[in-house]
């Protein structure tokens, strides 16, 4: 970025924060040393797409068709008041919009009113890492596998009780009674009890 | 065949599915209406009592319900045809995108429709489910209709977070659950309708005449949920493993995760209700319907209205 006198006021990379899974990223460039001060809001798109509803956005995280969409402002950045502000947002109150422009790497934008130039030199990939130690992970996995096995057992193992009572009947024969109680949902118990009764009858 | 040709062929197959399914729906509806008009309750002299009474169309007298049976058969045949067409549509979509066709909500929805038909048809090989056809075809048609109108998206490359074999494991389990929960929701709703008719004494004359008795419907509902609940548990756990792999944490109370858990709790509640005195009947069936509602909120609500890590590729 150069100012109105053509002095280079910023020659550095600025971090843009990704906003979605396709790395549509937003960031702000603040030039407090320019006169008047210049602030630029930007949208970095690794793979550029334009949509009537959504405006510019990225359709893929890989830098297949990179570009930045910039909105330049001139005026008071509000940094001198001593109030803390975010480096990722621009307080445009008290500033005047200079214009909008899309740049691809290598292109230069001459700001209106001779306020300076903005050149998109290149982009640098960056990554942030978060290291986490999760000692409960394996225990949780083992517990959930056991839980599934237990669940399968409770749903599909058919518990049932069967009673067989044998006693002499009054006419001298032997009376065999068979009864069953289903402890889980399964419709076949009456059939099984009948089968068992038939089996016992066959053996007598 | 060019890749655009594949896309068009896939869309054509989906539209063809909707046409044949519509005819299947009409056939099932006619079957329902036809058996309903023939009012004389010629119930067989020996009504099989309690468990094990197979509820099916042919039981209700032979001669006067013949037209109903014929159109129910036509409905089944058309449902099979729709299933084949939908398999073709989904497969072509996968070939076009060169990956499993579960990359966005449109693809997931058409595959879920396939899941509903698949669960229903596979089950119908084991028992006579012609009475259920209408109530399976309607939600399938609704799903497909929503897919082609609201959810349609051009196939795009997979977002990197989805590039994992867990996509196949986690999502296929979820798709089968979508199918099974929908079928269970249908049988639960029918069991409530039938049990109300039984209380009012209109079970054999009203529209629920073609249905198995309420207790039978409840057992069917229970079986489908008993099958899909462990599968759903597995889908949630597989999702957690994938999340730990892709996002670095296995559980983060993302809206999708939270609603998956809510769905799980509701169905767990259903299973408990089934073995709790006083809750076994219609109350349990209502819980099964509530479970389906939670599942649908998770599917449509979270993807469309909430900003979730599971909102991919537009929707």
Coordinates of C-alpha atoms in Angstrom, one line a residue:
Chain A
X1 CA 0.0 0.0 0.0
X2 CA 1.3 3.5 -0.9
X3 CA 0.0 6.8 0.3
X4 CA -0.8 9.9 -1.6
X5 CA 2.9 10.9 -1.8
X6 CA 3.8 7.5 -3.2
X7 CA 5.6 6.4 -0.1
X8 CA 5.2 2.7 0.8
X9 CA 3.3 2.6 4.0
X10 CA 2.7 -1.1 4.3
X11 CA 4.5 -4.0 2.7
X12 CA 3.5 -7.0 4.7
X13 CA 1.0 -9.8 4.8
X14 CA -2.2 -9.3 6.7
X15 CA -4.1 -12.2 8.3
X16 CA -7.6 -12.8 6.9
X17 CA -9.9 -15.0 9.0
X18 CA -11.8 -17.8 7.3
X19 CA -15.5 -17.5 7.6
X20 CA -16.7 -20.8 6.1
X21 CA -15.5 -24.2 5.0
X22 CA -14.4 -22.9 1.6
X23 CA -12.2 -20.3 3.2
X24 CA -14.1 -17.2 2.3
X25 CA -12.0 -15.0 4.5
X26 CA -12.4 -11.4 5.8
X27 CA -9.7 -9.1 7.0
X28 CA -8.9 -5.4 7.5
X29 CA -5.8 -3.4 6.5
X30 CA -5.3 -0.2 8.6
X31 CA -2.8 2.5 7.6
X32 CA -2.7 4.9 10.5
X33 CA 0.4 6.7 9.1
X34 CA -1.2 7.8 5.9
X35 CA -2.7 11.3 5.8
X36 CA -5.6 11.1 5.9
X37 CA -5.7 7.6 7.5
X38 CA -6.8 4.8 5.3
X39 CA -8.6 1.7 6.2
X40 CA -9.4 -1.2 3.8
X41 CA -12.0 -3.9 4.4
X42 CA -11.3 -7.0 2.4
X43 CA -12.7 -10.3 1.4
X44 CA -10.3 -13.0 0.3
X45 CA -11.7 -15.8 -1.9
X46 CA -9.5 -18.8 -2.8
X47 CA -11.9 -19.8 -5.6
X48 CA -13.9 -16.8 -6.6
X49 CA -17.6 -17.0 -7.4
X50 CA -20.2 -14.3 -7.7
X51 CA -23.9 -14.7 -6.8
X52 CA -26.7 -12.3 -7.1
X53 CA -27.9 -13.1 -3.6
X54 CA -24.8 -13.8 -1.7
X55 CA -22.4 -11.5 -3.5
X56 CA -18.8 -12.6 -3.8
X57 CA -17.9 -15.9 -2.0
X58 CA -15.6 -18.8 -2.3
X59 CA -16.8 -22.1 -3.7
X60 CA -13.7 -24.1 -2.9
X61 CA -10.9 -23.9 -0.3
X62 CA -8.1 -24.5 -2.8
X63 CA -6.6 -21.3 -4.3
X64 CA -7.8 -22.1 -7.8
X65 CA -9.0 -18.6 -8.7
X66 CA -7.9 -16.3 -5.9
X67 CA -9.0 -12.7 -5.6
X68 CA -9.7 -10.0 -3.0
X69 CA -12.7 -7.8 -2.9
X70 CA -11.7 -4.5 -1.3
X71 CA -13.6 -1.5 0.1
X72 CA -11.3 1.5 0.9
X73 CA -12.1 4.1 3.5
X74 CA -10.4 7.4 4.3
X75 CA -10.7 9.5 7.5
X76 CA -10.1 8.9 11.2
X77 CA -9.5 5.2 12.0
X78 CA -10.3 6.0 15.6
X79 CA -7.1 4.5 16.8
X80 CA -5.7 7.6 18.4
X81 CA -8.5 7.8 21.0
X82 CA -6.9 5.1 23.0
X83 CA -10.0 2.9 22.7
X84 CA -9.1 -0.7 22.0
X85 CA -10.3 -2.1 18.7
X86 CA -10.1 -5.3 16.8
X87 CA -7.5 -5.7 14.0
X88 CA -10.1 -7.7 12.1
X89 CA -12.8 -5.0 11.9
X90 CA -12.9 -1.4 10.7
X91 CA -14.8 1.3 12.5
X92 CA -16.1 3.2 9.6
X93 CA -17.8 5.9 11.7
X94 CA -16.0 9.2 10.8
X95 CA -14.6 7.7 7.6
X96 CA -15.6 8.2 4.0
X97 CA -15.8 5.4 1.5
X98 CA -13.4 5.8 -1.4
X99 CA -14.5 3.0 -3.5
X100 CA -14.8 -0.7 -4.2
X101 CA -12.5 -2.9 -6.3
X102 CA -11.6 -6.6 -6.9
X103 CA -8.0 -7.5 -7.3
X104 CA -6.2 -10.7 -8.5
X105 CA -2.6 -11.3 -7.4
X106 CA -0.3 -8.8 -9.2
X107 CA -3.0 -6.2 -9.8
X108 CA -2.8 -2.6 -8.5
X109 CA -5.6 -0.4 -7.6
X110 CA -5.2 3.4 -7.8
X111 CA -7.3 4.8 -5.0
X112 CA -9.7 7.6 -6.0
X113 CA -8.6 11.2 -5.3
X114 CA -5.0 10.2 -5.4
X115 CA -5.2 8.7 -2.0
X116 CA -2.6 6.1 -2.9
X117 CA -2.4 2.7 -4.4
X118 CA -3.1 -0.9 -3.2
X119 CA -1.3 -3.8 -4.7
X120 CA -2.1 -7.4 -4.1
X121 CA 1.3 -9.0 -4.3
X122 CA 0.7 -12.5 -3.3
X123 CA -1.1 -14.6 -0.8
X124 CA 0.5 -16.8 1.9
X125 CA -1.2 -19.9 3.2
X126 CA -1.4 -20.1 6.9
X127 CA -2.8 -22.5 9.4
X128 CA -3.5 -22.4 13.1
X129 CA -3.1 -25.4 15.2
X130 CA -4.8 -26.4 18.4
X131 CA -3.2 -29.2 20.3
X132 CA -5.5 -31.0 22.6
X133 CA -4.9 -34.0 24.9
X134 CA -8.0 -36.0 25.5
X135 CA -7.2 -38.9 27.8
X136 CA -10.9 -39.9 28.1
X137 CA -11.2 -40.6 24.4
X138 CA -10.3 -44.3 24.4
X139 CA -12.4 -45.0 27.5
X140 CA -15.4 -43.3 25.8
X141 CA -14.8 -45.4 22.7
X142 CA -14.6 -48.6 24.7
X143 CA -17.7 -47.7 26.7
X144 CA -19.7 -47.0 23.6
X145 CA -18.7 -50.2 21.9
X146 CA -19.7 -52.1 25.1
X147 CA -22.9 -50.1 25.3
X148 CA -23.9 -51.1 21.7
X149 CA -23.2 -54.7 22.4
X150 CA -25.3 -54.5 25.6
X151 CA -28.0 -52.8 23.7
X152 CA -28.0 -55.5 21.0
X153 CA -28.2 -58.1 23.7
X154 CA -31.1 -56.5 25.5
X155 CA -33.0 -56.0 22.3
X156 CA -32.4 -59.3 20.5
X157 CA -31.8 -61.9 23.1
X158 CA -35.2 -63.3 23.9
X159 CA -35.6 -64.1 27.5
X160 CA -38.5 -66.4 28.4
X161 CA -39.4 -68.7 31.1
X162 CA -41.1 -72.0 30.7
X163 CA -42.8 -74.2 33.4
X164 CA -43.7 -77.8 33.1
X165 CA -45.9 -79.3 35.8
X166 CA -46.4 -83.0 35.9
X167 CA -49.0 -84.5 38.3
X168 CA -51.2 -87.5 38.5
X169 CA -54.7 -86.8 37.3
X170 CA -57.8 -88.2 39.0
X171 CA -58.4 -90.9 36.4
X172 CA -54.9 -92.4 36.9
X173 CA -53.3 -90.8 33.9
X174 CA -50.5 -88.2 34.2
X175 CA -51.4 -84.6 33.5
X176 CA -48.6 -82.5 32.0
X177 CA -49.1 -78.7 32.0
X178 CA -46.8 -76.4 30.1
X179 CA -46.7 -72.7 30.5
X180 CA -44.5 -69.9 29.3
X181 CA -43.8 -66.2 30.1
X182 CA -42.1 -63.9 27.7
X183 CA -39.8 -61.4 29.3
X184 CA -39.1 -59.4 26.1
X185 CA -41.0 -58.5 23.0
X186 CA -41.3 -61.6 20.8
X187 CA -44.4 -63.0 19.4
X188 CA -43.3 -66.7 19.1
X189 CA -43.8 -67.8 22.7
X190 CA -47.3 -69.4 22.2
X191 CA -45.9 -71.4 19.3
X192 CA -42.9 -72.5 21.2
X193 CA -44.9 -73.6 24.2
X194 CA -47.2 -75.5 21.9
X195 CA -44.2 -77.1 20.3
X196 CA -42.8 -78.1 23.6
X197 CA -46.1 -79.6 24.7
X198 CA -46.3 -81.6 21.5
X199 CA -42.7 -82.8 22.0
X200 CA -43.5 -84.0 25.5
X201 CA -46.6 -85.7 24.3
X202 CA -44.6 -87.5 21.7
X203 CA -42.1 -88.8 24.3
X204 CA -44.6 -90.1 26.8
Chain B
X1 CA -21.7 -40.5 -22.1
X2 CA -20.6 -37.0 -21.2
X3 CA -20.8 -36.0 -17.5
X4 CA -23.6 -33.6 -18.2
X5 CA -25.5 -36.5 -19.8
X6 CA -25.1 -38.5 -16.6
X7 CA -26.6 -35.6 -14.6
X8 CA -29.6 -35.3 -16.9
X9 CA -30.1 -39.0 -17.0
X10 CA -30.0 -39.0 -13.1
X11 CA -32.6 -36.2 -13.0
X12 CA -34.8 -38.0 -15.5
X13 CA -34.6 -41.2 -13.5
X14 CA -35.7 -39.3 -10.4
X15 CA -38.6 -37.7 -12.2
X16 CA -39.6 -41.1 -13.6
X17 CA -39.5 -42.4 -10.1
X18 CA -41.9 -39.7 -8.9
X19 CA -44.3 -40.5 -11.8
X20 CA -44.3 -44.3 -11.0
X21 CA -44.6 -43.6 -7.3
X22 CA -47.5 -41.4 -7.9
X23 CA -49.3 -44.2 -9.8
X24 CA -48.3 -46.6 -7.0
X25 CA -49.9 -44.1 -4.5
X26 CA -53.1 -44.0 -6.6
X27 CA -53.1 -47.8 -6.8
X28 CA -52.7 -48.2 -3.0
X29 CA -55.4 -45.5 -2.4
X30 CA -57.8 -47.3 -4.7
X31 CA -57.1 -50.5 -2.9
X32 CA -57.9 -48.8 0.4
X33 CA -61.1 -47.3 -1.0
X34 CA -62.2 -50.4 -2.8
X35 CA -62.1 -52.6 0.3
X36 CA -63.7 -49.9 2.4
X37 CA -66.9 -49.7 0.2
X38 CA -67.6 -53.4 0.5
X39 CA -69.0 -52.9 4.0
X40 CA -70.4 -56.3 5.1
X41 CA -68.0 -57.4 7.8
X42 CA -67.5 -61.0 6.6
X43 CA -64.9 -61.6 9.3
X44 CA -63.7 -65.2 9.2
X45 CA -65.5 -67.3 11.8
X46 CA -62.4 -67.9 13.7
X47 CA -60.5 -64.7 14.3
X48 CA -57.0 -65.6 15.4
X49 CA -56.6 -64.0 18.7
X50 CA -53.7 -62.2 20.2
X51 CA -50.2 -62.5 18.9
X52 CA -49.4 -64.0 15.6
X53 CA -52.5 -63.0 13.7
X54 CA -51.1 -61.9 10.4
X55 CA -53.0 -58.8 9.3
X56 CA -53.3 -58.7 5.6
X57 CA -55.8 -57.9 2.9
X58 CA -56.7 -61.4 1.8
X59 CA -58.1 -62.2 5.2
X60 CA -61.1 -60.1 4.9
X61 CA -63.3 -62.4 2.8
X62 CA -62.3 -63.4 -0.7
X63 CA -64.7 -62.3 -3.4
X64 CA -65.7 -58.8 -2.6
X65 CA -62.2 -57.4 -1.9
X66 CA -60.7 -58.7 -5.1
X67 CA -60.5 -55.3 -6.8
X68 CA -58.7 -53.9 -3.8
X69 CA -56.2 -56.7 -3.8
X70 CA -55.5 -56.3 -7.5
X71 CA -54.8 -52.6 -7.2
X72 CA -52.7 -53.2 -4.1
X73 CA -50.6 -55.7 -6.1
X74 CA -50.3 -53.1 -8.9
X75 CA -49.1 -50.6 -6.2
X76 CA -46.5 -53.1 -5.0
X77 CA -45.3 -53.7 -8.5
X78 CA -45.1 -50.0 -9.2
X79 CA -43.2 -49.5 -5.9
X80 CA -40.6 -52.0 -7.0
X81 CA -40.3 -50.3 -10.3
X82 CA -39.9 -47.0 -8.6
X83 CA -37.2 -48.5 -6.4
X84 CA -35.3 -49.7 -9.4
X85 CA -35.6 -46.3 -11.1
X86 CA -34.5 -44.6 -7.9
X87 CA -31.5 -46.9 -7.6
X88 CA -30.6 -45.9 -11.2
X89 CA -31.1 -42.2 -10.4
X90 CA -29.0 -42.2 -7.3
X91 CA -26.2 -44.3 -8.9
X92 CA -26.0 -42.0 -11.9
X93 CA -25.8 -39.1 -9.6
X94 CA -22.9 -40.8 -7.8
X95 CA -21.2 -41.6 -11.1
X96 CA -21.6 -38.0 -12.3
X97 CA -20.1 -36.6 -9.1
X98 CA -17.5 -39.4 -9.0
X99 CA -18.1 -40.1 -5.3
X100 CA -20.8 -41.5 -3.0
X101 CA -24.0 -39.4 -3.7
X102 CA -24.3 -38.1 -0.2
X103 CA -22.4 -34.8 -0.5
X104 CA -25.3 -32.4 0.0
X105 CA -28.9 -32.3 1.2
X106 CA -30.4 -33.0 -2.2
X107 CA -28.3 -36.2 -2.6
X108 CA -28.9 -37.2 0.9
X109 CA -32.6 -36.8 0.5
X110 CA -32.9 -38.8 -2.7
X111 CA -30.8 -41.5 -1.0
X112 CA -33.1 -41.4 2.0
X113 CA -36.1 -41.9 -0.2
X114 CA -34.3 -44.9 -1.5
X115 CA -33.7 -45.9 2.1
X116 CA -37.5 -45.7 2.9
X117 CA -38.5 -47.7 -0.1
X118 CA -35.6 -50.2 0.6
X119 CA -36.6 -50.9 4.2
X120 CA -40.3 -51.2 3.2
X121 CA -39.6 -53.5 0.2
X122 CA -37.1 -55.7 2.0
X123 CA -39.5 -56.1 4.8
X124 CA -42.4 -56.8 2.4
X125 CA -40.5 -59.9 1.2
X126 CA -40.9 -61.4 4.7
X127 CA -44.5 -60.5 5.3
X128 CA -47.5 -59.1 3.5
X129 CA -47.2 -55.3 3.9
X130 CA -49.6 -54.2 1.1
X131 CA -51.7 -52.4 3.7
X132 CA -48.7 -50.2 4.5
X133 CA -47.8 -49.3 1.0
X134 CA -49.9 -46.1 0.9
X135 CA -48.3 -44.8 4.1
X136 CA -44.8 -45.4 2.9
X137 CA -45.2 -44.1 -0.6
X138 CA -46.6 -40.8 0.5
X139 CA -43.6 -39.7 2.7
X140 CA -41.3 -41.0 0.0
X141 CA -43.0 -38.9 -2.6
X142 CA -42.9 -35.9 -0.3
X143 CA -39.1 -36.4 0.3
X144 CA -38.5 -36.6 -3.5
X145 CA -40.7 -33.6 -4.2
X146 CA -38.8 -31.5 -1.6
X147 CA -35.5 -32.7 -3.1
X148 CA -36.2 -31.7 -6.7
X149 CA -37.8 -28.4 -5.8
X150 CA -36.3 -26.9 -2.7
X151 CA -33.1 -28.8 -2.2
X152 CA -31.8 -29.3 -5.7
X153 CA -28.1 -28.5 -6.1
X154 CA -25.7 -29.1 -8.9
X155 CA -23.2 -31.7 -8.0
X156 CA -20.0 -30.1 -6.8
X157 CA -16.7 -31.4 -5.4
X158 CA -16.9 -32.6 -1.9
X159 CA -15.9 -30.1 0.8
X160 CA -12.7 -31.4 2.3
X161 CA -14.2 -32.1 5.7
X162 CA -16.3 -34.8 4.0
X163 CA -13.5 -36.5 2.3
X164 CA -13.2 -39.6 4.4
X165 CA -14.3 -43.2 4.4
X166 CA -16.4 -42.3 7.4
X167 CA -18.7 -40.5 5.0
X168 CA -19.8 -44.0 3.7
X169 CA -20.0 -45.6 7.2
X170 CA -21.7 -42.8 9.1
X171 CA -24.0 -41.6 6.4
X172 CA -25.1 -45.0 5.2
X173 CA -26.1 -45.9 8.7
X174 CA -28.0 -42.6 9.0
X175 CA -29.8 -43.2 5.7
X176 CA -31.0 -46.7 6.7
X177 CA -32.2 -45.1 10.0
X178 CA -34.0 -42.4 8.0
X179 CA -35.8 -45.2 6.1
X180 CA -36.6 -47.3 9.1
X181 CA -37.7 -44.4 11.4
X182 CA -40.1 -43.2 8.6
X183 CA -41.6 -46.7 8.3
X184 CA -41.9 -47.0 12.1
X185 CA -43.6 -43.6 12.2
X186 CA -46.1 -44.8 9.6
X187 CA -46.9 -48.0 11.5
X188 CA -47.0 -46.1 14.8
X189 CA -49.5 -43.6 13.4
X190 CA -51.6 -46.4 11.9
X191 CA -51.6 -48.3 15.2
X192 CA -53.0 -45.2 17.0
X193 CA -55.7 -44.8 14.3
X194 CA -56.6 -48.4 14.4
X195 CA -56.7 -48.6 18.2
X196 CA -59.0 -45.6 18.3
X197 CA -61.3 -47.3 15.7
X198 CA -61.2 -50.4 17.9
X199 CA -62.3 -48.5 20.9
X200 CA -65.1 -46.8 18.9
X201 CA -66.1 -50.2 17.4
X202 CA -65.5 -49.0 13.8
X203 CA -62.4 -51.0 13.3
X204 CA -64.0 -53.4 10.7
X205 CA -66.1 -50.8 8.9
X206 CA -64.1 -47.6 8.8
X207 CA -61.0 -47.0 6.8
X208 CA -58.8 -48.9 9.2
X209 CA -60.5 -52.1 8.1
X210 CA -57.6 -53.1 5.9
X211 CA -55.1 -52.7 8.7
X212 CA -53.8 -55.4 11.1
X213 CA -55.1 -55.0 14.6
X214 CA -53.6 -52.3 16.8
X215 CA -51.5 -54.7 18.9
X216 CA -50.0 -56.3 15.8
X217 CA -49.1 -52.8 14.4
X218 CA -47.5 -51.9 17.7
X219 CA -45.3 -55.1 17.6
X220 CA -44.3 -54.2 14.0
X221 CA -43.4 -50.7 15.1
X222 CA -41.4 -52.1 18.0
X223 CA -39.5 -54.4 15.7
X224 CA -38.5 -51.7 13.2
X225 CA -37.3 -49.5 16.0
X226 CA -35.6 -52.3 17.8
X227 CA -33.7 -52.8 14.5
X228 CA -32.9 -49.1 13.9
X229 CA -32.2 -47.9 17.4
X230 CA -28.8 -49.8 17.7
X231 CA -28.0 -48.7 14.2
X232 CA -28.8 -45.1 15.1
X233 CA -26.6 -45.5 18.2
X234 CA -23.8 -46.7 15.9
X235 CA -24.4 -43.8 13.5
X236 CA -24.0 -41.3 16.3
X237 CA -20.8 -43.0 17.6
X238 CA -19.4 -43.3 14.1
X239 CA -20.1 -39.6 13.7
X240 CA -18.3 -38.9 17.0
X241 CA -15.2 -40.8 15.8
X242 CA -15.3 -39.0 12.5
X243 CA -15.7 -35.7 14.3
X244 CA -12.7 -36.4 16.4
X245 CA -10.8 -37.2 13.2
X246 CA -12.0 -34.1 11.2
X247 CA -12.6 -31.5 13.9
X248 CA -10.4 -32.6 16.7
X249 CA -13.2 -33.3 19.2
X250 CA -15.6 -36.2 19.3
X251 CA -18.5 -34.3 20.9
X252 CA -18.9 -30.6 20.7
X253 CA -22.7 -30.0 21.1
X254 CA -23.0 -28.9 17.5
X255 CA -26.7 -28.5 16.8
X256 CA -26.7 -31.7 14.6
X257 CA -25.0 -33.6 17.4
X258 CA -27.4 -32.3 20.0
X259 CA -30.5 -33.2 17.9
X260 CA -29.1 -36.6 17.1
X261 CA -28.8 -37.1 20.8
X262 CA -32.4 -35.8 21.4
X263 CA -33.6 -38.3 18.7
X264 CA -31.7 -41.0 20.5
X265 CA -33.2 -40.2 23.9
X266 CA -36.7 -40.1 22.5
X267 CA -36.4 -43.5 20.9
X268 CA -34.7 -44.8 24.0
X269 CA -37.8 -43.5 25.8
X270 CA -40.0 -45.4 23.3
X271 CA -38.2 -48.7 24.1
X272 CA -38.6 -48.1 27.8
X273 CA -42.3 -47.2 27.3
X274 CA -42.8 -50.5 25.5
X275 CA -41.8 -52.3 28.6
X276 CA -43.6 -50.1 31.1
X277 CA -47.1 -50.9 32.2
X278 CA -49.5 -48.2 31.3
X279 CA -47.3 -46.9 28.5
X280 CA -47.2 -49.9 26.2
X281 CA -50.1 -48.9 24.0
X282 CA -50.9 -45.6 22.2
X283 CA -48.6 -43.6 24.4
X284 CA -45.6 -45.5 23.2
X285 CA -46.7 -45.1 19.6
X286 CA -46.9 -41.3 20.2
X287 CA -43.3 -41.4 21.5
X288 CA -42.3 -43.2 18.3
X289 CA -43.9 -40.4 16.3
X290 CA -42.2 -37.8 18.4
X291 CA -38.9 -39.6 17.6
X292 CA -39.6 -39.2 13.9
X293 CA -40.3 -35.5 14.5
X294 CA -37.0 -35.1 16.3
X295 CA -35.3 -36.9 13.5
X296 CA -36.9 -34.6 10.9
X297 CA -36.1 -31.5 12.9
X298 CA -32.5 -32.7 13.0
X299 CA -32.5 -33.3 9.3
X300 CA -34.4 -30.3 7.8
X301 CA -34.4 -27.8 10.7
X302 CA -30.7 -28.0 11.6
X303 CA -29.5 -27.9 8.0
X304 CA -31.7 -25.1 6.9
X305 CA -32.3 -22.8 9.9
X306 CA -29.3 -23.3 12.2
X307 CA -25.7 -22.6 11.5
X308 CA -24.1 -26.0 12.1
X309 CA -20.9 -27.7 11.1
X310 CA -23.2 -30.1 9.3
X311 CA -24.5 -27.5 6.9
X312 CA -22.5 -28.3 3.8
X313 CA -22.6 -27.1 0.2
X314 CA -25.3 -24.5 0.4
X315 CA -27.7 -26.7 2.3

